[in-house]
XYZ file of C-alpha atoms in Angstrom:
560
model
C 39.299 -7.771 100.335
C 39.710 -3.989 100.553
C 42.804 -1.915 101.343
C 43.348 1.444 102.931
C 45.181 3.428 100.226
C 46.437 6.236 102.451
C 47.542 4.121 105.438
C 48.402 0.980 103.470
C 46.990 -1.181 106.250
C 45.522 -4.536 105.348
C 41.854 -4.322 106.448
C 40.021 -7.301 107.754
C 36.952 -8.413 105.734
C 34.538 -7.278 108.446
C 36.184 -3.894 108.916
C 33.671 -1.138 108.192
C 36.554 1.267 107.732
C 34.991 3.569 110.271
C 37.981 3.978 112.602
C 40.764 4.771 110.113
C 40.779 8.552 110.468
C 43.597 8.965 107.944
C 41.342 7.530 105.228
C 38.852 10.326 104.993
C 40.401 11.614 101.792
C 42.083 14.892 101.029
C 39.515 16.881 102.982
C 40.625 15.392 106.309
C 41.789 18.141 108.658
C 44.241 17.159 111.405
C 43.440 20.297 113.384
C 39.728 19.438 113.615
C 40.078 15.671 113.843
C 38.982 14.489 117.359
C 41.651 11.780 117.318
C 44.580 13.594 115.732
C 43.994 16.715 117.855
C 46.238 18.829 115.713
C 49.093 16.340 115.556
C 50.286 13.987 112.855
C 49.288 10.888 114.724
C 48.454 7.588 113.112
C 46.097 5.726 115.455
C 45.431 2.288 114.024
C 42.409 0.153 114.851
C 41.591 -3.405 113.870
C 38.146 -4.853 114.588
C 37.311 -1.645 116.445
C 40.174 -2.247 118.956
C 43.219 -0.065 119.171
C 46.404 -1.942 118.238
C 49.357 -2.268 120.634
C 52.669 -0.562 119.838
C 54.503 -3.761 118.970
C 51.645 -5.405 117.094
C 52.761 -7.112 113.915
C 51.311 -5.411 110.875
C 50.991 -7.163 107.557
C 51.729 -4.625 104.855
C 51.185 -5.310 101.194
C 51.178 -3.188 98.093
C 48.544 -3.206 95.453
C 49.847 -2.110 92.074
C 46.362 -1.271 91.013
C 46.189 1.493 93.621
C 47.484 4.986 93.167
C 51.093 6.097 93.536
C 50.048 7.732 96.773
C 49.705 4.279 98.330
C 53.161 3.318 97.086
C 54.825 6.241 98.841
C 52.842 5.541 101.966
C 54.109 1.955 101.875
C 57.749 3.152 101.893
C 56.971 5.429 104.821
C 55.490 2.505 106.726
C 58.604 0.408 106.231
C 60.857 3.244 107.369
C 58.769 3.775 110.474
C 58.901 0.076 111.270
C 62.687 0.095 110.832
C 63.081 3.119 113.111
C 60.866 1.541 115.779
C 62.931 -1.653 115.547
C 66.223 0.212 115.929
C 64.931 2.140 118.929
C 63.839 -1.042 120.666
C 67.110 -2.775 119.824
C 69.038 0.176 121.299
C 66.959 0.052 124.469
C 67.548 -3.679 124.804
C 71.326 -3.313 124.282
C 71.513 -0.444 126.756
C 69.671 -2.551 129.303
C 72.040 -5.431 128.535
C 75.126 -3.317 129.220
C 73.726 -1.557 132.280
C 72.766 -4.847 133.920
C 76.319 -6.072 133.608
C 75.933 -8.684 130.904
C 79.099 -7.357 129.396
C 81.125 -8.949 132.195
C 84.469 -8.213 130.644
C 84.116 -4.609 131.865
C 82.694 -5.227 135.313
C 84.303 -3.782 138.387
C 82.484 -4.407 141.640
C 82.370 -6.907 143.173
C 85.091 -9.025 141.605
C 83.730 -11.985 139.623
C 87.157 -13.226 138.499
C 88.264 -16.242 140.521
C 91.508 -18.094 140.141
C 91.848 -21.793 140.323
C 95.098 -23.598 140.951
C 98.100 -22.499 138.916
C 98.616 -25.066 136.210
C 101.939 -26.426 135.117
C 100.620 -28.821 132.512
C 103.079 -28.721 129.585
C 100.540 -30.244 127.221
C 98.814 -26.890 127.056
C 101.585 -25.482 124.936
C 100.949 -28.011 122.164
C 97.287 -27.209 121.748
C 96.798 -23.592 122.727
C 98.456 -20.278 122.102
C 99.406 -18.053 125.012
C 96.615 -15.662 124.104
C 94.182 -18.559 124.405
C 95.269 -19.145 127.995
C 92.789 -16.434 128.960
C 90.022 -18.968 128.545
C 91.223 -20.902 131.601
C 90.446 -17.965 133.887
C 87.463 -16.146 132.432
C 85.322 -13.897 134.632
C 82.239 -15.642 135.980
C 78.931 -14.692 134.437
C 77.612 -12.358 137.113
C 75.617 -9.305 136.109
C 77.091 -6.401 138.023
C 76.929 -2.742 137.070
C 80.077 -1.322 135.520
C 81.017 1.991 137.112
C 83.855 4.274 136.101
C 83.792 6.693 139.005
C 86.990 7.169 140.940
C 85.728 6.177 144.430
C 84.596 2.760 143.218
C 87.894 1.935 141.536
C 89.735 3.307 144.562
C 88.249 0.470 146.622
C 89.966 -2.031 144.337
C 93.285 -0.188 144.602
C 92.994 -0.074 148.402
C 92.503 -3.835 148.459
C 95.597 -4.358 146.286
C 97.666 -1.985 148.407
C 96.687 -3.792 151.607
C 98.014 -7.060 150.157
C 101.432 -5.765 149.033
C 104.401 -7.477 150.663
C 107.969 -7.242 149.370
C 109.367 -10.623 150.389
C 112.893 -11.652 149.377
C 112.875 -14.690 147.113
C 114.916 -17.808 147.677
C 117.754 -17.969 145.173
C 118.203 -21.416 143.526
C 121.535 -23.215 143.687
C 123.864 -23.746 140.737
C 123.196 -27.484 140.601
C 119.453 -26.860 140.386
C 120.064 -24.572 137.417
C 122.240 -27.199 135.714
C 119.465 -29.758 135.996
C 117.015 -27.392 134.299
C 119.261 -26.381 131.375
C 121.963 -29.053 130.907
C 122.581 -28.230 127.230
C 123.161 -24.556 127.926
C 125.764 -25.415 130.562
C 127.484 -27.801 128.156
C 127.919 -25.056 125.536
C 128.893 -22.004 127.596
C 132.168 -22.394 129.530
C 132.726 -21.118 133.053
C 135.860 -19.170 132.037
C 136.480 -16.689 129.227
C 139.531 -15.342 127.396
C 141.679 -13.293 129.797
C 142.784 -10.758 127.169
C 139.268 -9.685 126.200
C 137.099 -7.276 128.128
C 134.084 -8.945 126.558
C 133.271 -12.561 127.585
C 134.494 -14.710 124.654
C 135.936 -18.195 124.119
C 137.081 -20.413 121.279
C 134.856 -23.327 120.281
C 135.902 -26.147 117.974
C 134.085 -26.160 114.658
C 133.586 -29.652 113.233
C 131.970 -28.766 109.921
C 133.648 -28.696 106.517
C 133.847 -26.104 103.765
C 130.536 -27.239 102.271
C 128.686 -27.030 105.558
C 126.359 -24.062 106.149
C 126.905 -23.074 109.797
C 123.619 -21.172 109.901
C 121.347 -23.601 108.065
C 119.380 -24.488 111.191
C 119.456 -21.109 112.907
C 115.904 -20.427 114.028
C 116.252 -16.646 113.776
C 117.086 -17.024 110.077
C 114.355 -19.598 109.474
C 111.475 -17.736 111.083
C 112.234 -14.170 110.042
C 112.841 -13.002 106.489
C 114.304 -9.660 107.580
C 117.224 -11.411 109.305
C 118.177 -13.574 106.343
C 120.285 -10.826 104.743
C 122.433 -10.712 107.866
C 122.959 -14.462 107.828
C 123.702 -14.461 104.085
C 126.587 -12.103 104.813
C 127.788 -14.210 107.744
C 127.890 -17.285 105.534
C 130.141 -15.531 103.037
C 132.709 -14.442 105.613
C 132.455 -17.356 108.035
C 135.494 -19.333 106.833
C 137.682 -16.243 106.775
C 137.299 -15.899 110.513
C 138.024 -19.434 111.655
C 141.124 -19.923 113.766
C 143.269 -22.864 112.670
C 145.322 -24.722 115.253
C 146.807 -28.255 115.032
C 144.625 -29.337 112.118
C 141.478 -28.162 113.840
C 139.167 -25.234 113.217
C 137.957 -22.939 115.985
C 135.404 -20.147 115.969
C 135.271 -17.314 118.450
C 132.075 -17.302 120.483
C 130.946 -14.355 122.606
C 128.208 -13.364 125.024
C 127.230 -9.759 125.736
C 129.258 -7.766 128.223
C 126.178 -5.731 129.157
C 122.418 -5.987 128.798
C 119.821 -3.241 128.421
C 117.106 -5.192 130.201
C 114.130 -2.805 130.333
C 111.630 -1.435 130.364
C 109.490 -1.281 127.185
C 108.349 2.218 126.143
C 110.946 3.764 128.447
C 113.528 4.933 125.904
C 115.583 1.759 125.480
C 115.568 2.118 121.685
C 116.990 5.630 121.887
C 119.682 4.483 124.327
C 120.532 1.572 122.026
C 120.793 3.807 118.950
C 123.164 6.206 120.695
C 125.320 3.555 122.337
C 126.001 1.694 119.117
C 127.612 4.858 117.742
C 130.427 4.476 120.257
C 133.535 3.059 118.530
C 134.068 0.431 121.257
C 130.477 -0.834 121.430
C 128.855 -3.529 119.307
C 125.421 -5.062 119.555
C 123.772 -8.307 118.548
C 122.793 -8.601 114.886
C 119.182 -8.183 116.052
C 118.308 -5.391 118.475
C 115.915 -7.425 120.597
C 116.543 -11.185 120.327
C 114.281 -11.912 123.345
C 116.161 -15.186 123.723
C 116.407 -15.389 127.489
C 112.717 -14.645 127.992
C 110.956 -16.137 124.968
C 112.919 -17.758 122.160
C 114.660 -20.350 124.301
C 111.176 -21.506 125.311
C 109.955 -21.587 121.703
C 107.892 -18.400 121.843
C 108.080 -16.402 118.611
C 104.940 -14.321 119.058
C 102.842 -14.615 122.176
C 99.648 -14.973 120.147
C 101.081 -17.903 118.161
C 101.859 -20.164 121.102
C 104.928 -22.396 121.280
C 107.303 -23.533 118.525
C 110.569 -25.425 118.652
C 112.890 -24.027 121.293
C 115.786 -21.928 120.032
C 119.040 -23.549 121.212
C 121.745 -21.416 122.798
C 123.877 -21.801 119.641
C 121.282 -19.793 117.692
C 121.586 -17.003 120.240
C 125.383 -17.012 120.090
C 125.241 -16.751 116.286
C 123.765 -13.278 116.709
C 127.094 -12.049 118.109
C 129.268 -13.431 115.303
C 129.646 -10.072 113.552
C 130.996 -8.534 116.741
C 133.070 -11.645 117.479
C 134.809 -11.276 114.096
C 135.902 -7.755 115.018
C 137.083 -8.840 118.448
C 139.015 -11.689 116.863
C 140.678 -9.221 114.524
C 141.924 -7.271 117.521
C 143.123 -10.380 119.357
C 145.027 -11.747 116.361
C 146.595 -8.485 115.238
C 150.377 -8.265 115.329
C 150.264 -5.501 117.943
C 148.157 -7.665 120.224
C 150.491 -10.636 119.871
C 153.613 -8.584 120.568
C 152.361 -6.419 123.408
C 149.552 -8.568 124.840
C 147.068 -5.904 123.806
C 143.711 -6.077 125.527
C 140.551 -6.126 123.480
C 138.348 -3.238 124.602
C 135.420 -3.871 122.255
C 132.317 -4.831 124.213
C 129.023 -6.303 123.049
C 125.566 -5.282 124.230
C 122.119 -6.815 123.965
C 118.933 -4.756 124.276
C 115.864 -6.981 124.727
C 113.458 -4.848 126.746
C 111.673 -7.997 127.993
C 114.674 -9.327 129.938
C 113.903 -7.516 133.180
C 110.265 -8.515 133.590
C 109.078 -11.289 131.256
C 109.165 -14.642 133.032
C 105.756 -15.742 131.765
C 106.917 -19.029 130.245
C 108.299 -20.559 133.444
C 105.088 -22.330 134.390
C 105.198 -24.503 131.257
C 108.790 -25.701 131.719
C 109.704 -25.678 135.392
C 108.101 -27.492 138.287
C 105.471 -25.351 139.928
C 105.935 -24.334 143.541
C 103.106 -24.578 146.027
C 102.841 -20.793 146.294
C 102.576 -20.242 142.549
C 105.910 -18.394 142.360
C 108.510 -19.272 139.693
C 111.382 -21.347 141.117
C 113.785 -19.982 138.473
C 114.037 -16.545 136.885
C 115.975 -15.223 133.887
C 118.576 -13.538 136.068
C 119.442 -16.827 137.765
C 120.769 -18.249 134.499
C 122.476 -15.062 133.292
C 124.307 -14.789 136.599
C 125.316 -18.461 136.497
C 127.227 -17.836 133.237
C 128.156 -14.173 133.681
C 128.452 -13.178 137.331
C 130.238 -9.971 136.231
C 127.648 -8.880 133.658
C 126.506 -5.258 133.685
C 122.852 -4.325 133.465
C 121.243 -1.064 132.324
C 117.628 -0.226 133.106
C 115.734 2.755 131.687
C 112.493 3.656 133.486
C 109.833 6.341 133.204
C 106.720 7.390 135.106
C 104.756 4.096 135.074
C 101.487 5.960 134.496
C 102.766 7.529 131.275
C 104.544 4.308 130.327
C 101.285 2.372 130.425
C 99.466 4.873 128.207
C 102.357 4.891 125.724
C 102.350 1.094 125.761
C 98.614 1.060 125.045
C 98.916 3.510 122.151
C 101.784 1.533 120.623
C 100.357 -1.971 120.884
C 96.574 -1.467 120.645
C 95.429 -2.301 117.128
C 92.048 -0.607 116.818
C 89.475 1.636 118.500
C 92.115 3.465 120.500
C 90.828 6.301 122.664
C 91.237 7.748 126.139
C 87.877 6.232 127.079
C 88.859 2.790 125.832
C 92.128 3.028 127.750
C 90.188 3.892 130.904
C 87.995 0.822 130.547
C 90.986 -1.440 129.958
C 92.756 -0.040 133.014
C 89.671 -0.639 135.159
C 89.319 -4.217 133.948
C 93.018 -4.936 134.464
C 92.906 -3.586 138.005
C 90.011 -5.873 138.796
C 91.845 -8.911 137.475
C 94.975 -7.997 139.427
C 92.940 -7.517 142.594
C 91.412 -10.982 142.299
C 94.822 -12.566 141.994
C 96.160 -10.636 144.987
C 93.303 -11.909 147.138
C 94.641 -15.464 146.827
C 98.314 -15.252 145.891
C 101.486 -13.342 146.686
C 102.589 -10.233 144.825
C 105.390 -12.117 143.075
C 103.047 -14.943 142.044
C 100.661 -12.455 140.429
C 103.396 -10.430 138.727
C 104.847 -13.561 137.095
C 101.479 -15.223 136.408
C 101.280 -15.910 132.674
C 97.505 -16.385 132.663
C 96.799 -13.133 134.465
C 99.288 -11.163 132.373
C 97.697 -12.377 129.162
C 94.184 -11.729 130.437
C 94.791 -8.098 131.396
C 93.935 -5.757 128.475
C 96.835 -3.443 129.421
C 100.198 -4.436 130.884
C 99.890 -3.016 134.388
C 102.540 -5.388 135.723
C 105.354 -3.966 133.566
C 105.250 -0.751 135.600
C 105.846 -2.540 138.916
C 109.551 -1.799 138.551
C 110.618 -2.405 142.130
C 109.272 -5.970 142.175
C 111.555 -6.934 139.300
C 114.503 -4.874 140.527
C 114.467 -6.529 143.945
C 114.515 -9.943 142.301
C 117.509 -8.942 140.152
C 119.274 -7.677 143.274
C 119.032 -11.137 144.822
C 121.637 -12.353 142.303
C 123.514 -9.234 141.111
C 125.248 -6.581 143.189
C 123.812 -3.099 143.189
C 126.916 -1.623 141.535
C 126.339 -3.915 138.531
C 122.991 -2.276 137.749
C 122.581 1.245 136.371
C 119.040 2.612 136.658
C 118.167 5.675 134.565
C 115.032 7.764 134.135
C 113.701 8.612 130.689
C 112.682 12.046 131.966
C 116.324 12.827 132.802
C 117.538 11.355 129.532
C 115.085 13.449 127.517
C 116.072 16.673 129.260
C 119.854 16.088 129.263
C 121.037 13.404 126.864
C 124.690 14.301 127.305
C 124.559 13.763 131.056
C 122.872 10.349 130.903
C 125.178 9.128 128.134
C 128.211 10.116 130.217
C 126.755 8.077 133.077
C 126.448 5.077 130.747
C 129.985 5.497 129.367
C 131.373 5.656 132.880
C 129.333 2.656 134.000
C 130.652 0.563 131.085
C 134.239 1.822 131.517
C 134.343 3.087 127.949
C 137.251 5.159 126.716
C 137.139 8.918 126.084
C 135.576 10.310 122.934
C 136.557 13.140 120.656
C 134.259 16.153 120.516
C 133.040 15.089 117.102
C 132.225 11.550 118.277
C 130.454 12.825 121.372
C 128.429 15.314 119.364
C 127.347 12.542 116.988
C 126.085 10.453 119.911
C 124.439 13.139 122.012
C 122.952 15.360 119.312
C 121.255 12.701 117.232
C 117.439 13.026 117.102
C 115.436 10.896 119.528
C 114.448 7.415 118.380
C 111.080 5.652 118.511
C 109.009 8.676 119.486
C 105.203 8.590 119.605
C 103.525 8.250 116.225
C 101.574 11.253 114.890
C 98.297 9.306 114.774
C 98.743 8.412 118.445
C 99.524 11.997 119.428
C 96.224 13.083 117.909
C 94.350 10.986 120.494
C 95.491 13.354 123.226
C 96.290 12.527 126.861
C 94.527 10.003 129.061
C 91.494 11.053 131.063
C 92.273 12.868 134.346
C 90.323 10.196 136.249
C 92.407 7.442 134.663
C 95.624 9.231 135.601
C 94.459 9.631 139.205
C 93.569 5.932 139.398
C 96.940 4.829 138.040
C 98.878 7.181 140.302
C 97.146 5.642 143.304
C 97.902 2.140 142.041
C 101.602 2.707 141.366
C 102.305 4.940 144.397
C 103.343 2.225 146.903
C 105.602 0.592 144.304
C 107.256 3.901 143.402
C 107.771 4.650 147.099
C 109.599 1.370 147.583
C 111.636 1.932 144.407
C 112.785 5.361 145.633
C 113.823 3.776 148.931
C 115.831 1.036 147.220
C 117.603 3.476 144.887
C 117.903 6.235 147.504
C 116.486 8.720 145.006
C 113.144 10.503 145.418
C 113.090 11.293 141.691
C 111.661 7.786 141.232
C 108.534 8.829 143.106
C 107.439 10.679 139.955
C 105.528 13.215 142.008
C 103.192 15.514 140.162
C 104.442 19.045 139.761
């Protein structure tokens, strides 16, 4: 068996070696060759027939041949690899263009919802992030297009389905049936000489008992254990003794910063806690009302044991100790001095996150939650004050994406995630009400970006079904960023806080901003102009309604 040294092609036994034009030795001239025609072509023939492009070539080396054959062998392998990569690229491009990558498809909508499930067994076997699998897009190959007119069709469909319908508020007895333990712990009346809602609770433990041994916040988070170690040391010093019994002072927050995420709530929290009459929970964002009381620690980890209300109340013990000191001081006893210290809580999920309802409460026929967070807060604290910080929902969504996305962040990736999320939201709106889609756990976990968080007016209207308008202060981050002193004065007035000295006010208003965008995220630049136009169209009807409710056109966030 003979081999072609220059081309390194295995020749068949009957090959006369007449057609291999590269094997004519060193005297072969490409310019004069009738086949090469002046080009470095490598026409290959086997049994006098020209081979096809994708023919499989058997290539072997013969160590007895010259080094020239060895180098030619390496060149043959490289060529084969390049041809393979080119074909693979063409196949993948065809795969994407024909819509096989259905997670990024837009038109028409392949995502179809089945019935809303309320099966509690799901929480034992699946994490919330796994709930996406129940409503995956159908396998339809449809071209993915990014152009504005195509996405605008989806937005027009969503807009045509928008209806702001007032929800039916549940009765107190219905709430008691859902959370009997919570109602057995929290009284319906608080101490009259305290501005903050507090009460005394009998403590039945002894001096060897650790009051925080079962606290779930301490058990599941190492960074909170230092706080609880301190509370253990001072716990017995703050018990109130009366008629051979021990009592501890329990408190709830006087006000809540309820939202929204990436809207400046951290900065507001950091400034407010500098006020001498304001205290906060030991943890900035307990997320108890929305997540922990349902056993949600991290959404991706599914459900754990539910945090009882006692664990939540423990977070206010540090503040309760200071309030107790005021109440039991000699001046307070002699002159019936009022405690003016108030406690705040700043979980930015409180306003909008009702995703867990479907696993714990009976499902309604329309897919809307029968109970919301505000129903329970109002049942215990009808006089609670609520602070909401908002920003342009378009910019909020991009900031949210930059903060929470873990890898491959870019303006192009954000655009694709927005397009996919809009499609999923559209499919829900075709079959269900706006409220059902906004509070739909499965949809919210399936969307790559949290579009629903920017639908401020939907949540605000639901809060206004249980709280009066004068109990809710709505601020804009844009105003806060441009004039911190003005917005902080609005907050102080809203909370009926006492006057400050110039030094105290300067400390609060001149502190640097908190939780600003990270340098690595700034380097990614702004979102694409097309993405911004799409999101402005999507949020426009919601912003219009919000401005009407608040009687303030600033909440339209018009472009300047």
